[in-house]
Coordinates of C-alpha atoms and ligand atoms in Angstrom, one line a residue:
M947 CA 115.5 144.4 110.1
H948 CA 113.8 140.8 111.1
D949 CA 112.8 138.8 107.6
F950 CA 109.6 139.3 107.1
V951 CA 106.1 138.4 104.6
Y952 CA 103.8 141.2 103.7
Y953 CA 100.6 139.9 102.2
T954 CA 97.4 142.5 101.9
P955 CA 95.3 140.9 98.9
T956 CA 92.2 142.8 100.0
R957 CA 90.9 145.2 97.5
I958 CA 89.8 148.6 99.3
I959 CA 87.0 150.9 97.8
F960 CA 87.0 153.9 99.7
G961 CA 84.7 156.8 99.4
K962 CA 81.5 158.4 99.7
N963 CA 78.5 155.9 99.0
T964 CA 80.7 153.0 97.8
E965 CA 78.0 150.5 99.6
Q966 CA 76.5 150.8 96.3
Q967 CA 79.3 148.4 94.6
C968 CA 78.8 145.5 96.5
G969 CA 76.5 143.5 94.0
G970 CA 78.9 144.4 91.2
L971 CA 82.1 143.4 93.5
I972 CA 80.5 140.0 94.3
K973 CA 79.0 139.6 91.1
A974 CA 83.0 139.9 89.3
R975 CA 84.2 136.8 91.4
N976 CA 81.3 134.6 90.1
C977 CA 79.5 134.0 93.4
G978 CA 76.1 133.8 93.4
K979 CA 74.5 133.2 96.9
V980 CA 75.0 135.7 99.5
L981 CA 75.0 135.4 103.5
I982 CA 74.7 139.1 104.7
H983 CA 75.6 139.3 108.0
Y984 CA 75.4 142.5 110.3
G985 CA 75.0 143.7 113.9
G986 CA 72.5 144.5 116.5
Q987 CA 71.1 147.7 115.1
S988 CA 72.9 150.1 113.3
A989 CA 73.1 148.9 110.2
L990 CA 69.2 148.1 110.0
R991 CA 68.2 151.6 111.3
S992 CA 70.7 153.8 108.8
G993 CA 69.3 151.7 106.0
L994 CA 72.4 150.3 105.3
V995 CA 71.3 146.8 104.9
D996 CA 68.5 147.8 102.5
R997 CA 70.9 149.4 100.2
I998 CA 73.1 146.5 100.2
K999 CA 70.3 144.4 99.1
A1000 CA 69.2 146.3 96.6
S1001 CA 72.5 146.6 95.5
L1002 CA 73.0 142.6 95.0
T1003 CA 69.3 142.3 93.6
A1004 CA 70.3 144.7 91.0
E1005 CA 73.2 142.1 89.8
G1006 CA 70.8 139.3 90.2
L1007 CA 72.3 137.6 93.1
S1008 CA 70.0 135.7 95.8
F1009 CA 70.7 136.1 99.7
V1010 CA 69.7 135.1 103.0
T1011 CA 70.4 137.4 105.9
L1012 CA 71.7 136.8 109.7
G1013 CA 71.9 139.8 112.0
G1014 CA 71.9 140.3 115.8
V1015 CA 76.2 140.0 116.5
V1016 CA 77.0 141.8 119.7
P1017 CA 80.3 143.3 120.6
N1018 CA 82.9 140.2 121.4
P1019 CA 81.0 138.0 119.2
R1020 CA 79.3 135.0 120.4
L1021 CA 79.9 131.4 119.0
S1022 CA 76.4 130.7 119.3
L1023 CA 75.5 132.7 116.6
I1024 CA 78.0 131.9 114.6
R1025 CA 77.0 128.0 114.9
Q1026 CA 73.4 129.6 113.9
G1027 CA 75.1 131.4 110.7
I1028 CA 77.2 127.9 109.8
E1029 CA 73.9 126.1 109.8
L1030 CA 72.2 128.6 107.6
A1031 CA 75.2 128.9 105.1
R1032 CA 75.1 125.5 104.7
S1033 CA 71.7 124.9 104.2
A1034 CA 71.1 127.9 101.9
E1035 CA 74.2 126.8 99.9
V1036 CA 75.9 130.3 100.3
D1037 CA 79.3 130.7 98.3
F1038 CA 79.7 134.3 99.8
V1039 CA 79.7 136.1 103.1
L1040 CA 79.2 139.8 103.3
A1041 CA 80.0 141.4 106.6
V1042 CA 78.2 144.8 106.8
G1043 CA 79.3 146.1 110.4
G1044 CA 82.6 146.5 112.7
G1045 CA 85.2 144.4 113.7
S1046 CA 82.5 142.2 115.8
V1047 CA 80.5 141.4 112.6
I1048 CA 83.6 140.8 110.3
D1049 CA 85.3 138.5 112.6
S1050 CA 81.9 136.7 113.2
A1051 CA 81.7 136.3 109.5
K1052 CA 85.0 134.8 109.2
A1053 CA 84.0 132.6 111.7
I1054 CA 80.8 131.3 109.8
A1055 CA 83.2 131.6 106.5
Y1056 CA 85.3 128.9 108.4
G1057 CA 82.8 126.6 109.3
A1058 CA 80.8 126.5 106.5
A1059 CA 83.7 125.1 104.6
N1060 CA 84.7 122.8 106.6
G1061 CA 83.2 119.5 108.6
G1062 CA 83.4 119.8 112.8
D1063 CA 83.2 122.2 115.3
V1064 CA 84.7 125.3 114.4
W1065 CA 86.0 126.4 117.9
D1066 CA 88.4 123.6 117.4
F1067 CA 90.3 126.2 115.2
Y1068 CA 89.9 129.1 118.1
M1069 CA 91.9 126.4 120.7
S1070 CA 94.7 125.3 118.0
L1071 CA 93.2 121.8 118.0
R1072 CA 93.2 121.5 114.4
K1073 CA 93.3 123.6 110.9
P1074 CA 91.2 124.7 108.4
D1075 CA 91.6 123.3 105.0
A1076 CA 89.1 126.0 103.3
C1077 CA 87.4 129.2 104.0
L1078 CA 84.2 130.9 101.8
P1079 CA 85.1 134.2 100.5
I1080 CA 84.5 137.1 102.5
G1081 CA 83.7 140.8 102.0
C1082 CA 83.1 143.8 104.3
V1083 CA 81.0 147.3 104.5
V1084 CA 83.2 148.8 107.3
T1085 CA 80.9 150.8 109.7
I1086 CA 83.3 151.6 112.2
A1087 CA 86.9 152.2 112.2
A1088 CA 88.7 150.4 115.0
A1089 CA 89.4 146.9 114.4
G1090 CA 91.1 146.6 111.0
S1091 CA 89.7 143.0 110.8
E1092 CA 88.7 144.2 107.0
M1093 CA 92.4 143.5 106.4
S1094 CA 93.5 140.9 108.7
S1095 CA 94.4 137.8 108.9
S1096 CA 92.5 137.4 112.4
T1097 CA 89.0 136.8 113.6
V1098 CA 88.3 137.0 117.4
V1099 CA 85.6 135.1 119.4
T1100 CA 83.9 134.6 122.5
N1101 CA 83.0 131.4 123.6
E1102 CA 80.0 132.5 126.2
E1103 CA 79.7 128.7 127.9
S1104 CA 83.8 128.5 128.9
G1105 CA 84.2 132.6 129.0
F1106 CA 87.3 132.2 126.8
K1107 CA 88.0 134.8 124.0
R1108 CA 90.2 133.6 121.6
S1109 CA 91.9 134.5 118.2
F1110 CA 92.8 132.5 114.9
K1111 CA 94.3 133.4 112.0
T1112 CA 95.1 132.5 108.5
D1113 CA 95.4 134.3 105.3
M1114 CA 92.3 132.4 104.2
A1115 CA 90.1 134.9 106.0
R1116 CA 91.4 138.2 104.5
P1117 CA 88.3 139.6 103.2
V1118 CA 88.7 139.7 99.3
F1119 CA 87.2 143.4 99.4
A1120 CA 86.7 145.7 101.9
V1121 CA 84.2 148.7 101.3
M1122 CA 84.8 151.8 103.4
N1123 CA 82.3 154.8 103.3
P1124 CA 83.6 157.2 105.9
E1125 CA 80.2 159.0 106.1
L1126 CA 79.0 155.4 107.3
T1127 CA 80.9 156.1 110.9
L1128 CA 79.1 159.5 111.3
T1129 CA 76.4 157.8 113.2
L1130 CA 78.7 156.5 115.8
P1131 CA 78.5 157.1 119.6
A1132 CA 81.3 159.4 120.6
F1133 CA 82.4 156.4 123.4
Q1134 CA 82.7 154.1 120.2
T1135 CA 84.6 156.2 117.9
A1136 CA 87.1 156.8 121.1
C1137 CA 87.5 153.4 121.6
G1138 CA 88.2 152.7 118.0
C1139 CA 90.8 155.2 118.0
V1140 CA 92.5 153.9 121.1
D1141 CA 92.4 150.3 119.5
I1142 CA 94.0 151.6 115.9
L1143 CA 96.7 153.5 118.0
M1144 CA 97.3 150.1 119.9
H1145 CA 97.6 148.2 116.9
T1146 CA 100.6 150.0 115.9
M1147 CA 101.9 150.3 119.3
E1148 CA 101.8 146.4 119.8
R1149 CA 104.0 146.3 116.7
Y1150 CA 106.5 149.2 118.1
F1151 CA 107.5 147.7 121.0
G1152 CA 109.2 144.4 120.6
H1153 CA 112.7 143.3 120.4
G1154 CA 113.5 144.3 116.9
S1155 CA 116.5 145.8 115.6
N1156 CA 116.8 148.9 113.4
M1157 CA 113.8 149.4 111.2
D1158 CA 113.9 153.2 110.3
I1159 CA 110.8 153.1 107.8
T1160 CA 108.6 150.8 109.4
D1161 CA 109.5 153.0 112.8
S1162 CA 108.8 155.9 110.7
I1163 CA 105.7 154.8 109.0
S1164 CA 104.1 153.8 112.4
E1165 CA 105.3 157.4 114.3
G1166 CA 103.7 159.1 111.5
L1167 CA 100.4 157.2 111.8
L1168 CA 100.3 157.4 115.3
R1169 CA 100.5 161.2 115.4
V1170 CA 98.0 161.1 112.8
V1171 CA 95.5 158.9 114.7
M1172 CA 96.0 161.2 118.0
H1173 CA 95.6 164.5 115.8
H1174 CA 92.3 163.2 114.6
A1175 CA 91.4 161.7 117.7
S1176 CA 91.1 164.8 119.1
A1177 CA 89.5 166.4 115.9
L1178 CA 86.8 163.8 116.0
R1179 CA 86.2 164.4 120.2
D1180 CA 85.3 168.1 119.4
D1181 CA 83.7 167.8 115.8
P1182 CA 82.2 164.2 115.3
A1183 CA 80.8 165.3 111.9
N1184 CA 84.0 166.4 110.5
Y1185 CA 84.4 164.1 107.3
E1186 CA 88.0 164.1 106.6
S1187 CA 88.8 163.2 110.1
R1188 CA 86.6 160.5 109.7
A1189 CA 88.4 159.4 106.7
E1190 CA 91.8 159.8 108.2
I1191 CA 90.9 157.6 111.1
M1192 CA 89.2 154.8 108.9
W1193 CA 92.0 154.5 106.6
A1194 CA 94.8 154.3 109.5
G1195 CA 92.4 152.0 110.8
S1196 CA 93.4 149.6 108.1
L1197 CA 96.8 150.4 107.6
S1198 CA 97.6 149.7 111.5
H1199 CA 96.3 146.4 111.5
N1200 CA 97.2 145.1 107.8
G1201 CA 100.9 144.0 108.5
L1202 CA 102.2 147.3 107.2
T1203 CA 103.4 148.7 110.8
G1204 CA 104.8 145.5 111.4
C1205 CA 107.2 144.7 108.5
G1206 CA 110.7 144.0 109.9
S1207 CA 109.8 143.5 113.3
D1208 CA 110.2 140.7 115.7
G1209 CA 106.3 140.4 115.4
G1210 CA 105.5 142.8 118.1
D1211 CA 104.4 142.5 121.9
W1212 CA 100.7 141.6 122.1
A1213 CA 100.6 141.1 125.5
T1214 CA 98.0 144.2 126.2
H1215 CA 96.1 142.3 123.6
M1216 CA 96.0 139.2 124.9
I1217 CA 95.0 140.4 128.7
E1218 CA 92.4 142.5 127.4
H1219 CA 90.8 139.6 125.7
E1220 CA 90.8 137.8 129.2
L1221 CA 89.2 140.8 130.5
S1222 CA 86.4 141.0 127.5
G1223 CA 85.9 137.4 128.0
M1224 CA 84.9 137.8 131.8
F1225 CA 83.4 141.2 131.8
D1226 CA 82.2 141.6 128.4
V1227 CA 84.0 145.1 127.9
A1228 CA 84.5 147.3 125.0
H1229 CA 88.0 146.1 123.5
G1230 CA 89.2 149.6 122.9
A1231 CA 88.2 150.6 126.8
G1232 CA 89.9 147.0 128.0
L1233 CA 92.9 148.4 126.3
S1234 CA 93.3 151.8 127.6
A1235 CA 92.7 150.7 130.7
I1236 CA 95.8 148.1 130.8
W1237 CA 98.1 149.6 128.6
G1238 CA 99.8 152.0 131.2
S1239 CA 100.2 149.0 133.6
W1240 CA 101.6 146.9 131.2
A1241 CA 104.3 149.5 129.8
R1242 CA 105.5 150.5 133.6
H1243 CA 105.9 146.6 133.7
V1244 CA 108.0 146.2 131.0
L1245 CA 110.0 149.6 130.6
P1246 CA 113.2 148.4 132.7
E1247 CA 113.6 145.5 129.5
R1248 CA 113.5 148.4 126.9
P1249 CA 114.0 151.6 128.2
D1250 CA 115.8 153.1 124.7
R1251 CA 112.3 152.1 122.8
F1252 CA 110.2 153.7 125.2
A1253 CA 112.4 157.1 125.2
L1254 CA 112.2 156.9 121.4
F1255 CA 108.6 156.6 121.3
A1256 CA 108.2 159.1 123.9
E1257 CA 110.2 161.7 122.0
R1258 CA 109.2 161.0 118.5
V1259 CA 105.6 160.2 119.0
M1260 CA 104.4 161.9 122.4
G1261 CA 106.7 165.0 121.8
V1262 CA 108.2 164.4 125.1
A1263 CA 111.6 166.3 125.4
R1264 CA 114.5 163.9 126.4
A1265 CA 115.4 163.6 130.2
E1266 CA 118.5 162.6 132.2
S1267 CA 117.6 159.0 131.4
N1268 CA 115.8 156.8 128.7
T1269 CA 113.9 155.4 131.7
V1270 CA 113.0 159.2 132.8
T1271 CA 111.9 159.8 129.3
G1272 CA 110.1 156.8 128.5
L1273 CA 108.0 157.2 131.8
R1274 CA 106.9 160.6 130.7
G1275 CA 106.0 159.0 127.4
I1276 CA 103.6 156.8 128.9
E1277 CA 101.8 159.3 131.1
A1278 CA 101.3 161.6 127.9
V1279 CA 99.8 158.5 126.6
E1280 CA 97.5 158.1 129.7
A1281 CA 96.9 161.7 129.5
F1282 CA 96.0 161.4 125.7
F1283 CA 93.6 158.7 126.5
R1284 CA 91.9 160.6 129.4
S1285 CA 91.4 163.6 127.0
L1286 CA 89.7 160.7 124.7
R1287 CA 87.5 160.2 128.0
M1288 CA 88.7 156.8 127.9
P1289 CA 89.4 154.8 131.0
V1290 CA 93.4 154.3 131.8
S1291 CA 92.4 152.0 135.2
L1292 CA 90.0 149.2 135.9
K1293 CA 88.1 151.1 137.9
E1294 CA 87.7 153.8 135.4
L1295 CA 86.4 151.1 133.3
N1296 CA 83.8 150.5 136.4
L1297 CA 85.2 147.3 137.2
A1298 CA 86.6 145.8 140.5
P1299 CA 87.6 142.2 140.1
S1300 CA 89.0 140.1 143.3
G1301 CA 92.3 138.7 143.4
D1302 CA 90.9 135.2 142.6
Q1303 CA 89.4 136.8 139.4
I1304 CA 93.0 138.3 138.4
E1305 CA 94.4 135.1 138.9
E1306 CA 91.8 133.3 136.8
M1307 CA 92.5 136.1 134.1
A1308 CA 96.3 135.3 134.3
R1309 CA 96.0 131.6 133.9
K1310 CA 93.4 131.7 131.3
A1311 CA 96.0 134.0 129.3
L1312 CA 98.5 131.5 129.1
V1313 CA 96.2 128.6 128.4
G1314 CA 98.3 126.9 125.5
K1315 CA 101.2 129.1 125.4
A1316 CA 104.5 129.1 127.3
H1317 CA 104.3 133.0 127.8
I1318 CA 102.8 136.3 126.3
G1319 CA 104.6 139.4 125.0
S1320 CA 107.8 140.3 123.7
V1321 CA 109.5 143.5 125.5
K1322 CA 109.4 141.0 128.3
K1323 CA 108.1 137.5 128.2
L1324 CA 105.1 137.5 130.6
L1325 CA 104.5 134.6 133.0
Q1326 CA 101.4 134.4 135.5
P1327 CA 102.8 136.5 138.1
D1328 CA 103.8 139.1 135.8
I1329 CA 100.2 139.1 134.3
A1330 CA 98.7 139.1 137.6
A1331 CA 100.9 141.9 138.5
I1332 CA 99.8 144.2 135.6
L1333 CA 96.3 143.7 136.3
M1334 CA 96.5 144.3 140.0
A1335 CA 98.5 147.6 139.4
A1336 CA 95.6 148.7 136.9
R1337 CA 93.2 148.5 139.7
Ligands
NZQ2345 O1 75.6 146.1 116.6 P1 75.3 147.6 116.2 O2 74.2 148.2 116.2 O3 75.7 148.2 115.1 O4 76.2 148.3 116.9 C1 77.9 148.4 117.0 C2 78.6 148.0 118.2 O5 77.3 148.2 119.6 C3 78.2 149.9 117.3 N1 78.1 150.4 115.5 C4 79.2 149.9 114.8 N2 79.0 150.8 113.6 C5 78.0 151.7 114.1 C6 77.8 151.8 115.5 N3 77.0 152.3 115.8 C7 76.3 153.7 115.1 N4 76.9 153.7 114.0 C8 77.7 153.0 113.2 N5 78.2 153.2 111.8 O6 79.5 149.9 117.8 C9 79.4 149.0 118.5 C10 80.9 148.3 118.1 O7 80.8 147.5 117.2 P2 82.2 146.2 117.3 O8 82.1 145.3 115.8 O9 82.1 145.6 118.3 O10 83.6 147.3 117.2 P3 84.9 147.0 116.7 O11 85.1 147.2 115.5 O12 85.8 148.1 117.5 O13 85.0 145.5 116.8 C11 85.9 144.7 118.4 C12 86.0 143.4 118.1 O14 87.0 143.1 117.3 C13 88.0 142.4 117.9 C14 87.8 142.7 119.6 O15 88.3 142.0 120.0 C15 86.3 142.6 119.7 O16 85.6 141.6 119.6 N6 89.2 142.3 117.1 C16 89.5 141.9 116.2 C17 90.7 142.1 115.4 C18 90.7 141.6 114.2 N7 89.9 140.2 113.4 O17 92.0 141.7 113.3 C19 91.7 143.0 115.9 C20 91.2 143.7 117.0 O18 92.8 143.7 118.2 C21 90.5 143.1 118.0 O19 90.6 142.2 119.0
ZN2346 ZN1 92.9 145.6 118.9

């Protein structure tokens, strides 16, 4: 088992009507002026933003609002948010939405607390000294940003989608009411379930040594998410399944399933970020379209690990070799993604990138890095080969 630090400072308030507690949670931190940040439509249409405003008003808090965050959140709106946060002198940022809104809120919180251009942090040009406190009301179980240290932002001018992490951006609280996710379209629910699975799978595959406790938590989480993802496909109004998926989404990306690992692989995520940066695809759908091609490309490096995964998570019987067992596990994952009506190729994602576009994505994935991935250290030809195979 590798040495590790496990740090999860986020207070979780889980259950029905919990959004009514937002005002009290912020007041308890002695903050008085809040930026409420939300997405395109869903949080306004459902009345959620109004309920949150009422909760803040009841506690004597004042607020300004900024909506309009789109999936793959854009730097231009973040810049507007930073100006607003500075001019209104806000001391707390409340994200009401999914990963895109929470990540946009984290960027605003960095930008408002530091001078200069916030994009510098995402391009590793300098580090922030501070970050405003962030809280969130989660409306989709997916990215796990409510407990993670990361924020992922798209610079629409350069086409770069980049992540940045520090513990300063971990939300101080996350309000999680599974009922809020009942209005999700089936496609977004399925995208979220894929992302949740991938956050643990990225950590499961690497070059770690023995880690029975973490493996066992991860394998259990993956089986539970697959079970309830299927249940939600058939019965989207099932509260219990919504609740299981929502909590799994946080546990899958708060570091728990990576304790003792080598940090995990993350190449599928890195390659997906290039796809999203170029084609603006839904993150979960991009992941499912690429994962099988990545897995086949790197299988020869860790057939033992792929075989273990196939057996324990996908219920595949041991075959004559780890490679064959591993391959059957990969096929089982793709069959599962298909059962959720998620794409397992770029074609199924309605994309047909040219050879030049594939080379461009492979090149961009390595800007500022010597390689990506852990199972196999991927260089530009590997990344291009994975994208070609995914076509
Ligand atoms: O804008 P609205 O109208 O709210 O619509 C959203 C959006 O179109 C909709 N939605 C959200 N809650 C809803 C709802 N529709 C109906 N009812 C509700 N209750 O869902 C759509 C997708 O929302 P988004 O926030 O984009 O989804 P998700 O949580 O999957 O976030 C994706 C973003 O997170 C990043 C991704 O790269 C992507 O940019 N990630 C962030 C991570 C992190 N910070 O730790 C880790 C992840 O790996 C991921 O990279
Ligand atoms: Zn993800």
